[in-house]
mmCIF file of C-alpha atoms in Angstrom:
data_model
loop_
_atom_site.group_PDB
_atom_site.id
_atom_site.type_symbol
_atom_site.label_atom_id
_atom_site.label_comp_id
_atom_site.label_asym_id
_atom_site.label_seq_id
_atom_site.Cartn_x
_atom_site.Cartn_y
_atom_site.Cartn_z
ATOM 1 C CA MET A 24 92.078 96.435 114.501
ATOM 2 C CA SER A 25 89.795 93.767 112.937
ATOM 3 C CA ALA A 26 88.493 90.590 114.020
ATOM 4 C CA VAL A 27 88.430 87.694 111.465
ATOM 5 C CA PRO A 28 85.505 85.851 111.662
ATOM 6 C CA ASP A 29 85.464 82.848 113.383
ATOM 7 C CA ALA A 30 82.906 80.630 112.020
ATOM 8 C CA HIS A 31 85.399 78.169 111.222
ATOM 9 C CA ALA A 32 86.612 77.676 114.812
ATOM 10 C CA PRO A 33 85.244 74.521 116.618
ATOM 11 C CA ALA A 34 82.599 74.734 119.146
ATOM 12 C CA LEU A 35 83.761 74.282 122.409
ATOM 13 C CA PRO A 36 81.684 72.116 124.956
ATOM 14 C CA SER A 37 80.267 73.923 127.846
ATOM 15 C CA GLY A 38 82.951 74.318 130.511
ATOM 16 C CA SER A 39 85.980 74.143 128.697
ATOM 17 C CA VAL A 40 88.954 76.101 129.905
ATOM 18 C CA ILE A 41 91.269 77.669 127.625
ATOM 19 C CA GLY A 42 94.325 79.927 128.272
ATOM 20 C CA PRO A 43 95.991 80.963 131.542
ATOM 21 C CA ALA A 44 93.597 78.950 133.671
ATOM 22 C CA LEU A 45 95.834 75.948 132.457
ATOM 23 C CA PRO A 46 99.081 75.414 134.309
ATOM 24 C CA SER A 47 102.033 75.700 132.219
ATOM 25 C CA GLY A 48 103.038 72.221 130.997
ATOM 26 C CA SER A 49 99.422 70.808 130.547
ATOM 27 C CA VAL A 50 99.082 68.259 128.190
ATOM 28 C CA ILE A 51 95.526 68.218 126.157
ATOM 29 C CA GLY A 52 95.043 65.259 123.952
ATOM 30 C CA PRO A 53 96.434 61.680 123.857
ATOM 31 C CA ALA A 54 99.497 60.583 125.272
ATOM 32 C CA LEU A 55 101.956 58.493 123.307
ATOM 33 C CA PRO A 56 100.746 54.821 123.716
ATOM 34 C CA PRO A 57 102.890 52.820 125.578
ATOM 35 C CA GLY A 58 105.553 50.694 123.834
ATOM 36 C CA SER A 59 105.674 53.282 120.902
ATOM 37 C CA VAL A 60 108.216 52.622 118.064
ATOM 38 C CA ILE A 61 111.005 55.512 118.141
ATOM 39 C CA GLY A 62 113.107 54.608 115.099
ATOM 40 C CA PRO A 63 114.357 55.621 111.878
ATOM 41 C CA ALA A 64 111.257 55.608 109.982
ATOM 42 C CA LEU A 65 108.185 56.518 112.122
ATOM 43 C CA PRO A 66 105.453 53.927 111.318
ATOM 44 C CA PRO A 67 101.613 55.381 110.655
ATOM 45 C CA GLY A 68 100.275 56.436 114.118
ATOM 46 C CA SER A 69 103.198 57.880 115.659
ATOM 47 C CA VAL A 70 103.170 61.228 117.192
ATOM 48 C CA ILE A 71 105.292 64.329 115.738
ATOM 49 C CA GLY A 72 106.092 67.025 118.186
ATOM 50 C CA ILE A 73 106.119 70.769 116.683
ATOM 51 C CA LEU A 74 107.647 73.360 119.035
ATOM 52 C CA GLY A 75 105.543 76.146 117.841
ATOM 53 C CA GLY A 76 101.798 76.997 117.581
ATOM 54 C CA GLY A 77 101.648 79.171 114.183
ATOM 55 C CA GLN A 78 100.725 78.631 110.690
ATOM 56 C CA LEU A 79 103.889 76.665 109.616
ATOM 57 C CA GLY A 80 102.901 74.079 112.443
ATOM 58 C CA ARG A 81 99.486 74.221 111.057
ATOM 59 C CA MET A 82 100.157 73.305 107.863
ATOM 60 C CA SER A 83 102.908 70.693 108.830
ATOM 61 C CA ALA A 84 100.358 68.978 110.882
ATOM 62 C CA LEU A 85 97.631 68.850 108.092
ATOM 63 C CA ALA A 86 100.504 67.260 105.921
ATOM 64 C CA ALA A 87 101.199 64.880 108.803
ATOM 65 C CA ALA A 88 97.916 63.631 109.140
ATOM 66 C CA ARG A 89 97.551 62.870 105.475
ATOM 67 C CA LEU A 90 100.402 60.582 106.216
ATOM 68 C CA GLY A 91 98.776 58.845 108.842
ATOM 69 C CA TYR A 92 100.594 60.693 111.605
ATOM 70 C CA ARG A 93 99.359 62.870 114.819
ATOM 71 C CA CYS A 94 100.935 66.061 115.804
ATOM 72 C CA HIS A 95 101.532 67.093 119.027
ATOM 73 C CA VAL A 96 102.420 70.911 119.468
ATOM 74 C CA LEU A 97 104.203 72.447 122.300
ATOM 75 C CA THR A 98 102.824 76.614 122.308
ATOM 76 C CA GLU A 99 101.698 79.362 124.826
ATOM 77 C CA GLU A 100 98.542 79.703 122.775
ATOM 78 C CA ALA A 101 95.741 77.270 123.184
ATOM 79 C CA ASP A 102 93.882 78.176 120.279
ATOM 80 C CA GLY A 103 96.659 79.312 117.952
ATOM 81 C CA PRO A 104 96.717 78.085 113.965
ATOM 82 C CA ALA A 105 98.682 74.729 115.016
ATOM 83 C CA ALA A 106 96.782 73.897 118.329
ATOM 84 C CA GLN A 107 93.694 73.964 116.193
ATOM 85 C CA VAL A 108 94.678 70.954 113.831
ATOM 86 C CA CYS A 109 96.629 68.785 116.137
ATOM 87 C CA ALA A 110 95.972 65.814 118.090
ATOM 88 C CA ALA A 111 97.472 67.004 121.116
ATOM 89 C CA ILE A 112 98.874 70.277 122.825
ATOM 90 C CA THR A 113 101.134 70.908 125.545
ATOM 91 C CA LEU A 114 101.133 74.330 126.892
ATOM 92 C CA GLY A 115 104.017 75.920 128.330
ATOM 93 C CA SER A 116 107.242 77.869 127.482
ATOM 94 C CA HIS A 117 109.910 76.187 125.109
ATOM 95 C CA ALA A 118 112.642 77.010 127.576
ATOM 96 C CA ASP A 119 111.089 75.389 130.597
ATOM 97 C CA PRO A 120 112.770 72.198 131.323
ATOM 98 C CA ALA A 121 110.198 70.599 133.031
ATOM 99 C CA VAL A 122 107.438 71.145 130.263
ATOM 100 C CA LEU A 123 110.125 69.823 127.695
ATOM 101 C CA ARG A 124 110.339 66.724 129.510
ATOM 102 C CA ARG A 125 106.745 66.033 129.388
ATOM 103 C CA PHE A 126 106.429 66.990 125.814
ATOM 104 C CA ALA A 127 109.209 64.579 124.734
ATOM 105 C CA ASP A 128 107.258 61.972 126.916
ATOM 106 C CA ALA A 129 104.454 62.160 124.577
ATOM 107 C CA VAL A 130 106.103 62.339 121.119
ATOM 108 C CA SER A 131 108.253 60.210 118.989
ATOM 109 C CA VAL A 132 110.250 62.586 117.061
ATOM 110 C CA VAL A 133 110.534 66.695 117.519
ATOM 111 C CA THR A 134 110.832 69.213 114.899
ATOM 112 C CA PHE A 135 110.106 73.057 114.967
ATOM 113 C CA GLU A 136 108.154 75.845 113.096
ATOM 114 C CA PHE A 137 110.070 78.906 113.872
ATOM 115 C CA GLU A 138 113.398 79.855 114.912
ATOM 116 C CA ASN A 139 112.917 82.219 118.055
ATOM 117 C CA ILE A 140 113.127 79.058 120.316
ATOM 118 C CA SER A 141 115.573 78.057 122.750
ATOM 119 C CA ALA A 142 118.601 76.207 121.271
ATOM 120 C CA ASP A 143 119.343 74.949 125.080
ATOM 121 C CA GLY A 144 115.593 73.605 125.335
ATOM 122 C CA LEU A 145 116.114 71.782 121.752
ATOM 123 C CA GLU A 146 119.305 70.257 122.935
ATOM 124 C CA LEU A 147 117.459 69.015 125.982
ATOM 125 C CA LEU A 148 114.930 67.507 123.832
ATOM 126 C CA ALA A 149 117.529 66.032 122.067
ATOM 127 C CA SER A 150 118.816 63.947 124.797
ATOM 128 C CA LEU A 151 115.442 62.633 125.093
ATOM 129 C CA ARG A 152 114.355 62.137 121.208
ATOM 130 C CA PRO A 153 115.272 62.661 117.915
ATOM 131 C CA VAL A 154 115.285 66.163 116.796
ATOM 132 C CA ARG A 155 115.031 67.174 113.153
ATOM 133 C CA PRO A 156 116.718 69.741 112.383
ATOM 134 C CA SER A 157 119.162 69.795 114.784
ATOM 135 C CA ALA A 158 119.965 71.653 117.558
ATOM 136 C CA ALA A 159 123.280 72.880 116.296
ATOM 137 C CA ILE A 160 121.420 74.017 112.916
ATOM 138 C CA LEU A 161 119.176 75.934 114.919
ATOM 139 C CA ARG A 162 121.891 77.580 116.780
ATOM 140 C CA THR A 163 123.556 78.920 113.400
ATOM 141 C CA SER A 164 120.490 80.535 111.839
ATOM 142 C CA GLN A 165 119.694 82.036 115.111
ATOM 143 C CA ASP A 166 123.030 83.961 114.856
ATOM 144 C CA ARG A 167 123.549 85.950 111.739
ATOM 145 C CA ILE A 168 127.649 85.934 112.274
ATOM 146 C CA LEU A 169 127.665 81.859 112.954
ATOM 147 C CA GLU A 170 125.354 81.805 109.772
ATOM 148 C CA LYS A 171 127.827 83.818 107.641
ATOM 149 C CA ARG A 172 131.169 82.059 108.888
ATOM 150 C CA MET A 173 129.357 78.716 108.289
ATOM 151 C CA LEU A 174 128.702 79.892 104.586
ATOM 152 C CA GLU A 175 131.882 80.759 103.881
ATOM 153 C CA ALA A 176 133.192 77.606 105.512
ATOM 154 C CA ALA A 177 130.980 75.577 102.734
ATOM 155 C CA GLY A 178 132.406 77.894 99.639
ATOM 156 C CA ILE A 179 128.882 79.559 99.386
ATOM 157 C CA PRO A 180 129.137 83.315 98.230
ATOM 158 C CA VAL A 181 127.945 85.750 100.550
ATOM 159 C CA ALA A 182 127.744 89.825 100.576
ATOM 160 C CA PRO A 183 130.737 91.374 101.700
ATOM 161 C CA TRP A 184 130.257 91.980 105.672
ATOM 162 C CA HIS A 185 131.426 92.829 108.983
ATOM 163 C CA ALA A 186 131.204 92.021 112.536
ATOM 164 C CA VAL A 187 130.291 94.925 114.621
ATOM 165 C CA PRO A 188 130.909 94.643 118.130
ATOM 166 C CA SER A 189 131.789 98.133 119.352
ATOM 167 C CA ARG A 190 131.958 101.803 117.254
ATOM 168 C CA ASP A 191 135.270 101.061 116.683
ATOM 169 C CA ALA A 192 134.241 98.152 114.875
ATOM 170 C CA LEU A 193 131.390 100.034 113.108
ATOM 171 C CA ASP A 194 134.181 102.780 111.837
ATOM 172 C CA ALA A 195 135.921 99.941 110.257
ATOM 173 C CA ALA A 196 133.214 98.366 108.653
ATOM 174 C CA ALA A 197 132.248 101.818 107.205
ATOM 175 C CA ASP A 198 135.786 102.359 105.780
ATOM 176 C CA ARG A 199 135.925 98.205 104.488
ATOM 177 C CA LEU A 200 132.365 98.178 102.914
ATOM 178 C CA GLY A 201 131.755 101.756 102.380
ATOM 179 C CA LEU A 202 128.439 103.761 102.784
ATOM 180 C CA PRO A 203 125.310 102.928 101.762
ATOM 181 C CA MET A 204 125.656 99.784 104.108
ATOM 182 C CA VAL A 205 122.977 97.649 106.007
ATOM 183 C CA LEU A 206 123.217 97.239 109.516
ATOM 184 C CA LYS A 207 121.708 94.491 111.435
ATOM 185 C CA THR A 208 121.002 92.545 114.806
ATOM 186 C CA THR A 209 122.956 89.111 114.684
ATOM 187 C CA ARG A 210 119.902 87.841 116.439
ATOM 188 C CA LEU A 211 115.798 88.061 116.481
ATOM 189 C CA GLY A 212 115.309 90.252 113.283
ATOM 190 C CA TYR A 213 112.049 89.184 111.669
ATOM 191 C CA ASP A 214 110.145 90.528 108.780
ATOM 192 C CA GLY A 215 112.247 93.304 108.379
ATOM 193 C CA ARG A 216 112.886 94.030 112.067
ATOM 194 C CA GLY A 217 116.305 94.524 113.445
ATOM 195 C CA GLN A 218 117.943 96.216 110.343
ATOM 196 C CA ALA A 219 118.565 99.358 109.113
ATOM 197 C CA VAL A 220 119.979 101.190 106.066
ATOM 198 C CA ALA A 221 122.510 103.678 106.732
ATOM 199 C CA HIS A 222 123.496 106.348 103.781
ATOM 200 C CA ASP A 223 125.967 108.435 105.986
ATOM 201 C CA PRO A 224 127.830 108.424 109.141
ATOM 202 C CA GLN A 225 125.281 110.387 111.158
ATOM 203 C CA ALA A 226 122.771 107.731 110.274
ATOM 204 C CA LEU A 227 125.146 104.978 110.613
ATOM 205 C CA HIS A 228 125.992 105.489 114.178
ATOM 206 C CA ALA A 229 122.274 106.401 115.211
ATOM 207 C CA ALA A 230 121.402 103.005 113.723
ATOM 208 C CA PHE A 231 123.927 101.234 116.210
ATOM 209 C CA ASP A 232 122.718 103.098 119.109
ATOM 210 C CA ARG A 233 118.899 101.928 118.134
ATOM 211 C CA LEU A 234 119.368 98.436 117.019
ATOM 212 C CA ALA A 235 119.687 95.915 119.739
ATOM 213 C CA PRO A 236 121.175 93.414 120.873
ATOM 214 C CA HIS A 237 124.639 93.658 119.944
ATOM 215 C CA PRO A 238 127.069 92.820 118.327
ATOM 216 C CA LEU A 239 125.627 93.664 115.055
ATOM 217 C CA VAL A 240 126.348 92.735 111.538
ATOM 218 C CA ALA A 241 127.357 95.175 108.689
ATOM 219 C CA GLU A 242 126.887 94.267 105.089
ATOM 220 C CA ALA A 243 127.701 96.024 101.852
ATOM 221 C CA LEU A 244 124.281 97.139 100.294
ATOM 222 C CA VAL A 245 124.096 95.000 97.189
ATOM 223 C CA PRO A 246 122.116 96.491 94.215
ATOM 224 C CA PHE A 247 120.348 93.249 93.334
ATOM 225 C CA ALA A 248 118.338 92.508 89.963
ATOM 226 C CA ALA A 249 116.046 90.042 92.180
ATOM 227 C CA GLU A 250 115.501 88.251 95.365
ATOM 228 C CA LEU A 251 114.994 84.483 95.014
ATOM 229 C CA SER A 252 114.874 81.895 97.649
ATOM 230 C CA VAL A 253 114.996 77.768 97.226
ATOM 231 C CA ILE A 254 113.513 75.286 99.701
ATOM 232 C CA VAL A 255 115.463 72.499 100.028
ATOM 233 C CA ALA A 256 114.944 68.990 101.810
ATOM 234 C CA ARG A 257 117.403 66.214 103.391
ATOM 235 C CA GLY A 258 116.441 62.910 104.585
ATOM 236 C CA LEU A 259 117.829 60.608 107.007
ATOM 237 C CA ASP A 260 119.655 58.820 104.085
ATOM 238 C CA GLY A 261 121.064 61.701 102.678
ATOM 239 C CA THR A 262 118.655 62.058 99.712
ATOM 240 C CA ILE A 263 118.260 65.674 98.954
ATOM 241 C CA ARG A 264 115.392 67.361 96.880
ATOM 242 C CA THR A 265 115.411 71.038 95.916
ATOM 243 C CA PHE A 266 112.317 72.749 94.851
ATOM 244 C CA ASP A 267 112.593 75.358 91.857
ATOM 245 C CA ALA A 268 113.877 78.661 92.475
ATOM 246 C CA VAL A 269 111.400 81.374 93.270
ATOM 247 C CA GLN A 270 111.521 85.260 92.921
ATOM 248 C CA ASN A 271 110.143 87.154 96.121
ATOM 249 C CA HIS A 272 108.799 90.785 96.007
ATOM 250 C CA HIS A 273 108.271 92.254 99.511
ATOM 251 C CA ARG A 274 105.916 95.215 100.634
ATOM 252 C CA ASN A 275 106.945 96.968 103.858
ATOM 253 C CA HIS A 276 109.486 94.547 104.385
ATOM 254 C CA ILE A 277 106.896 91.704 104.511
ATOM 255 C CA LEU A 278 106.811 88.894 101.476
ATOM 256 C CA ASP A 279 104.046 89.994 99.236
ATOM 257 C CA LEU A 280 104.322 88.071 96.044
ATOM 258 C CA THR A 281 106.190 84.852 94.922
ATOM 259 C CA LEU A 282 106.342 83.746 91.406
ATOM 260 C CA ALA A 283 107.088 80.253 90.599
ATOM 261 C CA PRO A 284 109.317 79.384 89.134
ATOM 262 C CA ALA A 285 111.857 82.641 89.269
ATOM 263 C CA PRO A 286 111.856 84.341 85.733
ATOM 264 C CA VAL A 287 115.632 84.593 85.540
ATOM 265 C CA GLY A 288 116.268 81.709 83.326
ATOM 266 C CA PRO A 289 116.830 78.240 83.841
ATOM 267 C CA GLU A 290 120.559 78.139 84.406
ATOM 268 C CA ARG A 291 120.679 80.857 87.329
ATOM 269 C CA ARG A 292 117.393 78.767 88.647
ATOM 270 C CA ALA A 293 119.569 75.600 88.501
ATOM 271 C CA ALA A 294 122.776 77.353 90.315
ATOM 272 C CA ALA A 295 120.284 78.606 92.899
ATOM 273 C CA GLN A 296 119.141 75.187 93.301
ATOM 274 C CA SER A 297 122.677 73.865 93.771
ATOM 275 C CA LEU A 298 123.753 76.293 96.409
ATOM 276 C CA ALA A 299 120.941 75.386 98.437
ATOM 277 C CA ALA A 300 121.572 71.625 98.172
ATOM 278 C CA ARG A 301 125.429 72.185 99.232
ATOM 279 C CA ILE A 302 124.340 74.149 102.405
ATOM 280 C CA ALA A 303 122.111 71.188 103.054
ATOM 281 C CA ALA A 304 124.958 68.683 102.902
ATOM 282 C CA HIS A 305 127.193 70.843 104.811
ATOM 283 C CA LEU A 306 124.827 71.044 107.563
ATOM 284 C CA ASP A 307 124.247 67.564 107.571
ATOM 285 C CA LEU A 308 120.266 68.661 107.613
ATOM 286 C CA VAL A 309 117.576 66.053 108.214
ATOM 287 C CA GLY A 310 114.465 68.205 107.544
ATOM 288 C CA LEU A 311 113.593 71.365 105.637
ATOM 289 C CA LEU A 312 115.894 74.502 104.914
ATOM 290 C CA GLY A 313 114.632 77.776 103.263
ATOM 291 C CA VAL A 314 117.544 79.543 101.424
ATOM 292 C CA GLU A 315 117.304 83.226 100.840
ATOM 293 C CA MET A 316 119.587 85.115 97.948
ATOM 294 C CA PHE A 317 120.351 87.702 96.216
ATOM 295 C CA LEU A 318 120.803 87.867 91.963
ATOM 296 C CA ASP A 319 122.894 90.882 91.789
ATOM 297 C CA ALA A 320 123.329 93.413 88.764
ATOM 298 C CA GLN A 321 126.051 91.003 87.214
ATOM 299 C CA GLY A 322 124.176 87.688 87.825
ATOM 300 C CA VAL A 323 125.917 86.080 90.620
ATOM 301 C CA LEU A 324 124.154 84.577 93.263
ATOM 302 C CA LEU A 325 125.127 85.520 97.003
ATOM 303 C CA VAL A 326 123.247 83.639 99.975
ATOM 304 C CA ASN A 327 121.362 86.189 102.442
ATOM 305 C CA GLU A 328 120.182 83.754 105.029
ATOM 306 C CA ILE A 329 118.920 80.293 105.954
ATOM 307 C CA ALA A 330 115.799 79.232 107.843
ATOM 308 C CA PRO A 331 115.767 75.555 109.131
ATOM 309 C CA ARG A 332 111.776 74.948 108.678
ATOM 310 C CA PRO A 333 109.199 75.636 106.372
ATOM 311 C CA HIS A 334 109.104 79.017 104.547
ATOM 312 C CA ASN A 335 106.737 81.712 103.479
ATOM 313 C CA SER A 336 108.085 81.450 99.699
ATOM 314 C CA GLY A 337 107.548 77.663 99.706
ATOM 315 C CA HIS A 338 103.774 78.124 100.265
ATOM 316 C CA TRP A 339 103.016 78.016 96.370
ATOM 317 C CA THR A 340 103.814 74.378 96.593
ATOM 318 C CA LEU A 341 100.639 73.075 98.491
ATOM 319 C CA ASP A 342 98.844 73.545 95.069
ATOM 320 C CA ALA A 343 101.325 73.465 92.187
ATOM 321 C CA CYS A 344 103.350 70.449 93.449
ATOM 322 C CA PRO A 345 102.136 66.781 94.108
ATOM 323 C CA VAL A 346 104.344 66.863 97.450
ATOM 324 C CA SER A 347 104.309 70.285 99.079
ATOM 325 C CA GLN A 348 107.117 71.457 101.159
ATOM 326 C CA PHE A 349 105.160 70.745 104.254
ATOM 327 C CA GLU A 350 104.851 67.179 103.213
ATOM 328 C CA MET A 351 108.874 67.289 102.375
ATOM 329 C CA HIS A 352 109.346 68.244 105.966
ATOM 330 C CA ILE A 353 107.041 65.749 107.534
ATOM 331 C CA ARG A 354 108.674 63.084 105.401
ATOM 332 C CA ALA A 355 112.300 63.977 106.280
ATOM 333 C CA VAL A 356 111.259 64.475 109.999
ATOM 334 C CA ALA A 357 109.715 61.092 110.082
ATOM 335 C CA GLY A 358 112.638 59.046 108.287
ATOM 336 C CA LEU A 359 110.408 58.689 105.179
ATOM 337 C CA THR A 360 111.730 58.301 101.397
ATOM 338 C CA LEU A 361 111.901 61.906 99.820
ATOM 339 C CA PRO A 362 110.360 61.846 96.464
ATOM 340 C CA PRO A 363 111.115 64.457 93.606
ATOM 341 C CA ALA A 364 110.393 68.169 94.287
ATOM 342 C CA VAL A 365 108.551 68.613 91.115
ATOM 343 C CA ARG A 366 105.825 71.148 90.131
ATOM 344 C CA HIS A 367 103.143 70.316 87.450
ATOM 345 C CA SER A 368 101.993 73.999 87.564
ATOM 346 C CA ASP A 369 103.694 77.724 87.439
ATOM 347 C CA ALA A 370 102.306 79.729 90.345
ATOM 348 C CA VAL A 371 101.996 83.060 92.185
ATOM 349 C CA MET A 372 101.814 83.048 95.713
ATOM 350 C CA LYS A 373 100.114 86.354 97.448
ATOM 351 C CA ASN A 374 100.051 86.619 100.833
ATOM 352 C CA LEU A 375 97.204 88.217 103.029
ATOM 353 C CA VAL A 376 98.644 90.523 105.478
ATOM 354 C CA GLY A 377 96.609 92.669 107.968
ATOM 355 C CA PRO A 378 92.880 93.232 108.324
ATOM 356 C CA ASP A 379 92.424 94.991 104.594
ATOM 357 C CA ASP A 380 93.894 91.741 102.771
ATOM 358 C CA VAL A 381 91.343 89.606 104.940
ATOM 359 C CA ALA A 382 88.259 91.741 104.191
ATOM 360 C CA LEU A 383 88.880 90.582 100.617
ATOM 361 C CA TRP A 384 88.394 86.923 101.595
ATOM 362 C CA PRO A 385 84.729 86.521 100.410
ATOM 363 C CA GLN A 386 85.715 88.005 96.890
ATOM 364 C CA ILE A 387 88.810 85.662 97.148
ATOM 365 C CA MET A 388 86.291 82.614 97.788
ATOM 366 C CA ALA A 389 84.228 83.693 94.823
ATOM 367 C CA THR A 390 86.885 84.468 92.178
ATOM 368 C CA ASP A 391 87.586 81.226 89.984
ATOM 369 C CA GLY A 392 91.080 80.259 89.888
ATOM 370 C CA LEU A 393 92.098 81.579 93.399
ATOM 371 C CA LEU A 394 93.207 79.127 95.731
ATOM 372 C CA GLY A 395 92.615 80.365 99.529
ATOM 373 C CA HIS A 396 94.579 79.323 102.652
ATOM 374 C CA LEU A 397 93.587 81.039 105.802
ATOM 375 C CA TYR A 398 95.446 80.334 109.229
ATOM 376 C CA GLY A 399 92.825 80.691 111.680
ATOM 377 C CA LYS A 400 93.985 83.797 113.595
ATOM 378 C CA ARG A 401 91.359 85.418 115.483
ATOM 379 C CA GLU A 402 92.796 88.986 115.292
ATOM 380 C CA ALA A 403 93.579 90.801 111.907
ATOM 381 C CA ARG A 404 96.450 93.262 113.203
ATOM 382 C CA PRO A 405 98.526 95.380 110.715
ATOM 383 C CA GLY A 406 101.574 93.577 109.341
ATOM 384 C CA ARG A 407 100.198 90.271 110.555
ATOM 385 C CA LYS A 408 100.290 87.337 107.978
ATOM 386 C CA MET A 409 96.856 86.104 108.046
ATOM 387 C CA GLY A 410 96.479 83.590 104.832
ATOM 388 C CA HIS A 411 98.174 83.221 101.778
ATOM 389 C CA VAL A 412 96.155 82.625 97.931
ATOM 390 C CA ASN A 413 97.574 80.728 95.071
ATOM 391 C CA ARG A 414 96.866 80.924 91.276
ATOM 392 C CA LEU A 415 98.356 78.294 89.011
ATOM 393 C CA PHE A 416 99.268 78.826 85.562
ATOM 394 C CA ALA A 417 99.911 75.878 82.874
ATOM 395 C CA ARG A 418 103.546 74.847 83.384
ATOM 396 C CA ASP A 419 106.193 77.195 81.860
ATOM 397 C CA ALA A 420 103.723 79.789 81.173
ATOM 398 C CA LEU A 421 103.700 82.228 83.759
ATOM 399 C CA PRO A 422 104.456 85.575 82.404
ATOM 400 C CA GLY A 423 107.771 87.384 83.376
ATOM 401 C CA ARG A 424 106.236 90.176 84.790
ATOM 402 C CA PHE A 425 103.367 90.101 87.156
ATOM 403 C CA GLY A 426 100.841 92.987 88.134
ATOM 404 C CA LEU A 427 97.670 93.087 90.035
ATOM 405 C CA ALA A 428 95.011 92.240 87.405
ATOM 406 C CA ASP A 429 97.491 89.337 85.957
ATOM 407 C CA ALA A 430 98.023 88.081 89.332
ATOM 408 C CA LEU A 431 94.747 88.058 91.379
ATOM 409 C CA GLY A 432 92.439 90.093 89.963
ATOM 410 C CA VAL A 433 91.112 91.313 93.562
ATOM 411 C CA LEU A 434 94.060 91.595 95.500
ATOM 412 C CA ALA A 435 96.896 94.999 95.259
ATOM 413 C CA ALA A 436 99.999 93.221 94.847
ATOM 414 C CA GLY A 437 102.465 96.590 95.549
ATOM 415 C CA ASP A 438 105.722 97.191 94.183
ATOM 416 C CA PRO A 439 109.028 95.540 95.732
ATOM 417 C CA ASP A 440 110.444 97.668 98.083
ATOM 418 C CA GLU A 441 113.864 98.335 99.021
ATOM 419 C CA GLY A 442 115.611 95.676 101.422
ATOM 420 C CA GLU A 443 114.579 92.066 102.434
ATOM 421 C CA GLY A 444 112.687 90.463 105.132
ATOM 422 C CA SER A 445 113.075 87.355 107.099
ATOM 423 C CA GLU A 446 109.951 85.284 105.976
ATOM 424 C CA ALA A 447 107.837 82.759 108.488
#
């Protein structure tokens, strides 16, 4: 395990107390001023509450500050990525009603930066403040069965699938879908965890015993040509904006490279954007949604899953677009007008994962054309997302095939692996 140099961290006054010594629910920072307006469009100076203290909350808070808002994060990590840049912090659990009520008292509107939070807690917050996206959308995204049923109800194409609550259902799924087959948990899957590819009945039953919680979801193994994603935003007035469809490459089930735009042709990119827009409208979304999909060998798009928050595959927008995914997210949550989601440049985004990638930070900073973003995490553990790097190209000039030397010059890009991962 290697530690990230913390020279970027702010100095703490003598006697500062951080972490367990602070009681759960403690608020660090200014309270919401009396008489604050809580309405459709938040005036400058309003406080946006964010559940979760990771890098997505950090980049959302930085975007909010540019628009004149303050952010207040609810987290259990006093010096996490989001806490470092927010105006205020509530330390405590997102499942604790008392903590949630104190948090609601300090903010004008609530959003979240990851899905593994309490939907019940979000519903409690929704009884006190506007919550965007809604708790109903969060519940849907947390459960793969609910998610797939929603997509089918919206007329969105998905890979053949089967709910697997029992061994009998597992055998029925194998008969219907055939082998090889992908078996996934319905909840808590992340960066490739909670899933397995089974090529024979023995491996299938072993995966059923290993994966939890049940029920599981069985999916046909799709021979895909590319993994794509689209970031879509929808405002309070129903305006929908979709960023360009991008192509994603994974390494060890974690997103490695994103190519923007996806080198699959303009018609397929437009079709991917259309699917994402249809999902946002069907859900009555207010906020941001990442939509992951496959392009199969026949050129058919199949939606894999949704994420109702900023998405790792949208990080290229920070440098290649006038309005990034994070600003679009904040605009939607705050009830502001959504501008067009356009790019002024093509881009390659490279994740910095674990100690080996972070060790290259000095070279990255010394290399012309590399635009680095670190998340402020103190420890660089294997598999942990520590930051990302963008490189821009003239619009419509991105090479269709991208390798190490072409992309970044200093970072090993790796090859696409089998199977996708859900990306934060």
